[in-house]
Amino acid sequence: MTVPKSFPLHFPTLTRVNNLDGAATAAEDLKIYINQYLPLVILGDFPDSETMLTNADLLCTQAGALPTQRILWLNDEGILAAVMPELDAAIKSGFPNKVYSYDNIRALSIEPASMKAAYLIFKDPSLSPDPKDIRKTLSTFQMQRAFNAAIALIPDTRDL
Amino acid sequence: MKKNPLYAAIAVLLSFAVAIPCRAQLTPSGIFTLMEESTSGKHMDTLPQTGPAIVDINSILHIKIDLAALEDEMFRFQGISGSDIRLQKLKEFNTLLQNQNEILKLINEKFSGSTTPTLADYKELATQSDFILDGLETNLDDDLWNELTSPAMEQQFRTFDGPYIVFVINFLAEKAQLLRESLTEQLNVNGEADSSLLIYFRLGAFIKNKSGGRPVHVENFDDISPDSYSEISSFSAPLSDAEKKALNDTRLINDSIQTNTGAATFSFKKLIKSRVDNLFPSDTSRVKFKTVYRTKLADLNRSNATKPAARILVENELSLTRVDQFYTVATQTYQQFAGSFPQALINGDSLDQTFDRFSKLVNDAFSQFKGDVSLYEQSGSRLSSGEPPPGSPDLDEVVNAYDSYAASINQDISGIKSLFSDIRSILDPFRKSYLANEDFSDQVLRFTAGSIPPTGLIELKYIGERKAGDEILVKAVLERGKKAGNRNFEQKTLLRRYVTMARVAVHVKMSGSVILANPYNRASNPAITLQNKFQFSPTYGIFLKWGSRKSKFYNDFVAFGAGLGFSSPDFNLDGTPEFGAGVMLTGFRDLLNAGWGWNFGLDTPYSFIGFNIPFSIGGIQSASPEGFLED
């Protein structure tokens, strides 16, 4: 039986909000993380992060949340740069025809089996050419939608 | 072209069969969906919006309500314009909230207890939740959207004890309630809604058959107690002698009641007619009074001395005419009552009011006349002679005739009212059952917008005595105000849907019949000495029957069955019956059957056709065809 790799916590009280160990192993660790969990990856710093991450943690522990739901908050520049190719590929795989700017992505949920991005949240939605994205800024509302989208994509054959 | 009466008869029968389900039904699409759940829970299907709706007699009826459409209908009935932006928003919110109960149920049943949820449960919750979230993101106006995603709401969720989707549902429900309050604001008096103007929703059901109807319990919508549990067995064993006797006694009592009820109704009608024919014995005094009145008027007008007395009669002639006119109205009312007995008596109290007004009019007119005569006569005392003024004796005669007429009328009216009262008290149980037939009692709850349960249930096993062919009437109405007598009261029927109960599920039936058996290969079996082609033989069948959810005609008239038949033919004519057994098909309420059997005594096959008609042969009483006894 494979022992799951453990990842560092940003805050001791928020047990579902993880970080990666460092830029050197970030790309590899990201793959392991996605494989192990159902992640919402949040990129960079943002306002009122404490409240938002607390709520994100609640979304992972509330009734109806998958046991594997996790938040991966990446705010280290080195790590961000290291995981960019992997995440960009996930977005392209999940939204093949979507016009977007990677720099404008604040968060994305990823379906583990296919490694495809399931939902995108933007730093500034007005920069997205798709009018449907206009309200997709980081909020508990959008984080819940991101998790819902990823859960909906899980193949029926996958174990919990 | 030669006319064929058989075809014509068939065409008439078919058109009659088609016309049977065509009754006044109201099923606005979109608001109500009726569904049938079988006893085992394996069958769950939506009943058609129009045409015959047939369910199994032991099933559960689900009444699903589209609350968004219903509340829209309620506020329009209140007088809110369909283009009112608040109403449109409320409809949107209600539409988004339509699956809130499924979400809450899912969370409670799958994610809050000791059960381990499956991946399908998580996906179901995600899908249901996202229906609401996507709707909000797409439709919510900027103000509400900004409020929902504001830092203040983010802070609120930090301390909220429950899933985020419940937090959102609460937010949305609160906003919907504010809209409802805003829409009913115009009905407020001193800060509270005027209950005589509020719109209430009511839903109820009745079981209906030839003997009338009674209300049945609809879960979530009334306080009517469920009746005793009664499942129509899928195995109909033949009746024991005691049961047959009891059934026969019941039939006799029922027949007797029907006959007596018919006789009682006939007697009442006859009584009323005789009263109408002899309407108002006071009519004689009326004729006499009018004759005296006119004669005296003519007499008094002949002399100048008595003309002042005549003037009193002339001045009071108008009120006499009014009494005459009302006399005609009262007579007509009386006759109408007799024509529509007993409904007229049951439906209104206007008869008493009509006669009360008549009585008052007569008494007032008489008092006025008597007062005028008295004044005139008192004027005589002022004359020097002290004698009564001219014409006084004549006026006194008119007063006496008038008095006699008024007394007779009052006596008649009192008698008529007393008769009505007696009839009412005799008919009171009938009246109650008549009203209960379709009118909602106070046990049927009233719901305002925002408090209406999304589903109602009728468990047919708990509605008491019922039989195949009986119908359930599901009725839903909107009412303005609570009291039918209130001047603002208004009722709008949203749903009137008849659902027929039938024995749809496979069930076993046993029945005796008489067959005509034909040992068709008698040439190869010399033991068969039967001279005729067919031989009468008693047979007893045990067979499976089933009904249709699509065709009332099939259930009422065709109703096939298939099973085994056991008979006792005597093909060798030795006086000792052999034993035969075979397969048989029945149809047309088991009136006809046919099949194939094997005579085990003579080792020979036979085919047969049979009739299930009530006569005895070979000492066996053939049962009546299905339904014949029930009718």
mmCIF file of N, CA and C in Angstrom, chain B residues 9 103 146 326 376 438 530:
data_model
loop_
_atom_site.group_PDB
_atom_site.id
_atom_site.type_symbol
_atom_site.label_atom_id
_atom_site.label_comp_id
_atom_site.label_asym_id
_atom_site.label_seq_id
_atom_site.Cartn_x
_atom_site.Cartn_y
_atom_site.Cartn_z
ATOM 1 N N ALA B 9 -74.166 -0.655 -33.444
ATOM 2 C CA ALA B 9 -74.160 -0.853 -31.989
ATOM 3 C C ALA B 9 -72.745 -0.785 -31.435
ATOM 4 N N ILE B 103 -31.539 18.762 -1.855
ATOM 5 C CA ILE B 103 -30.180 18.988 -1.350
ATOM 6 C C ILE B 103 -30.127 18.740 0.160
ATOM 7 N N ASN B 146 -23.203 41.290 -5.300
ATOM 8 C CA ASN B 146 -22.156 41.911 -4.483
ATOM 9 C C ASN B 146 -22.381 41.642 -3.002
ATOM 10 N N PHE B 326 -94.651 41.166 -3.995
ATOM 11 C CA PHE B 326 -93.768 40.278 -3.233
ATOM 12 C C PHE B 326 -94.397 38.909 -3.035
ATOM 13 N N TYR B 376 -107.634 58.913 11.035
ATOM 14 C CA TYR B 376 -108.843 59.440 10.402
ATOM 15 C C TYR B 376 -110.024 59.385 11.384
ATOM 16 N N GLU B 438 -67.218 17.575 -2.205
ATOM 17 C CA GLU B 438 -66.189 18.291 -2.956
ATOM 18 C C GLU B 438 -65.700 19.559 -2.287
ATOM 19 N N LEU B 530 -69.898 -40.019 -26.090
ATOM 20 C CA LEU B 530 -70.659 -38.759 -26.201
ATOM 21 C C LEU B 530 -71.213 -38.607 -27.613
#
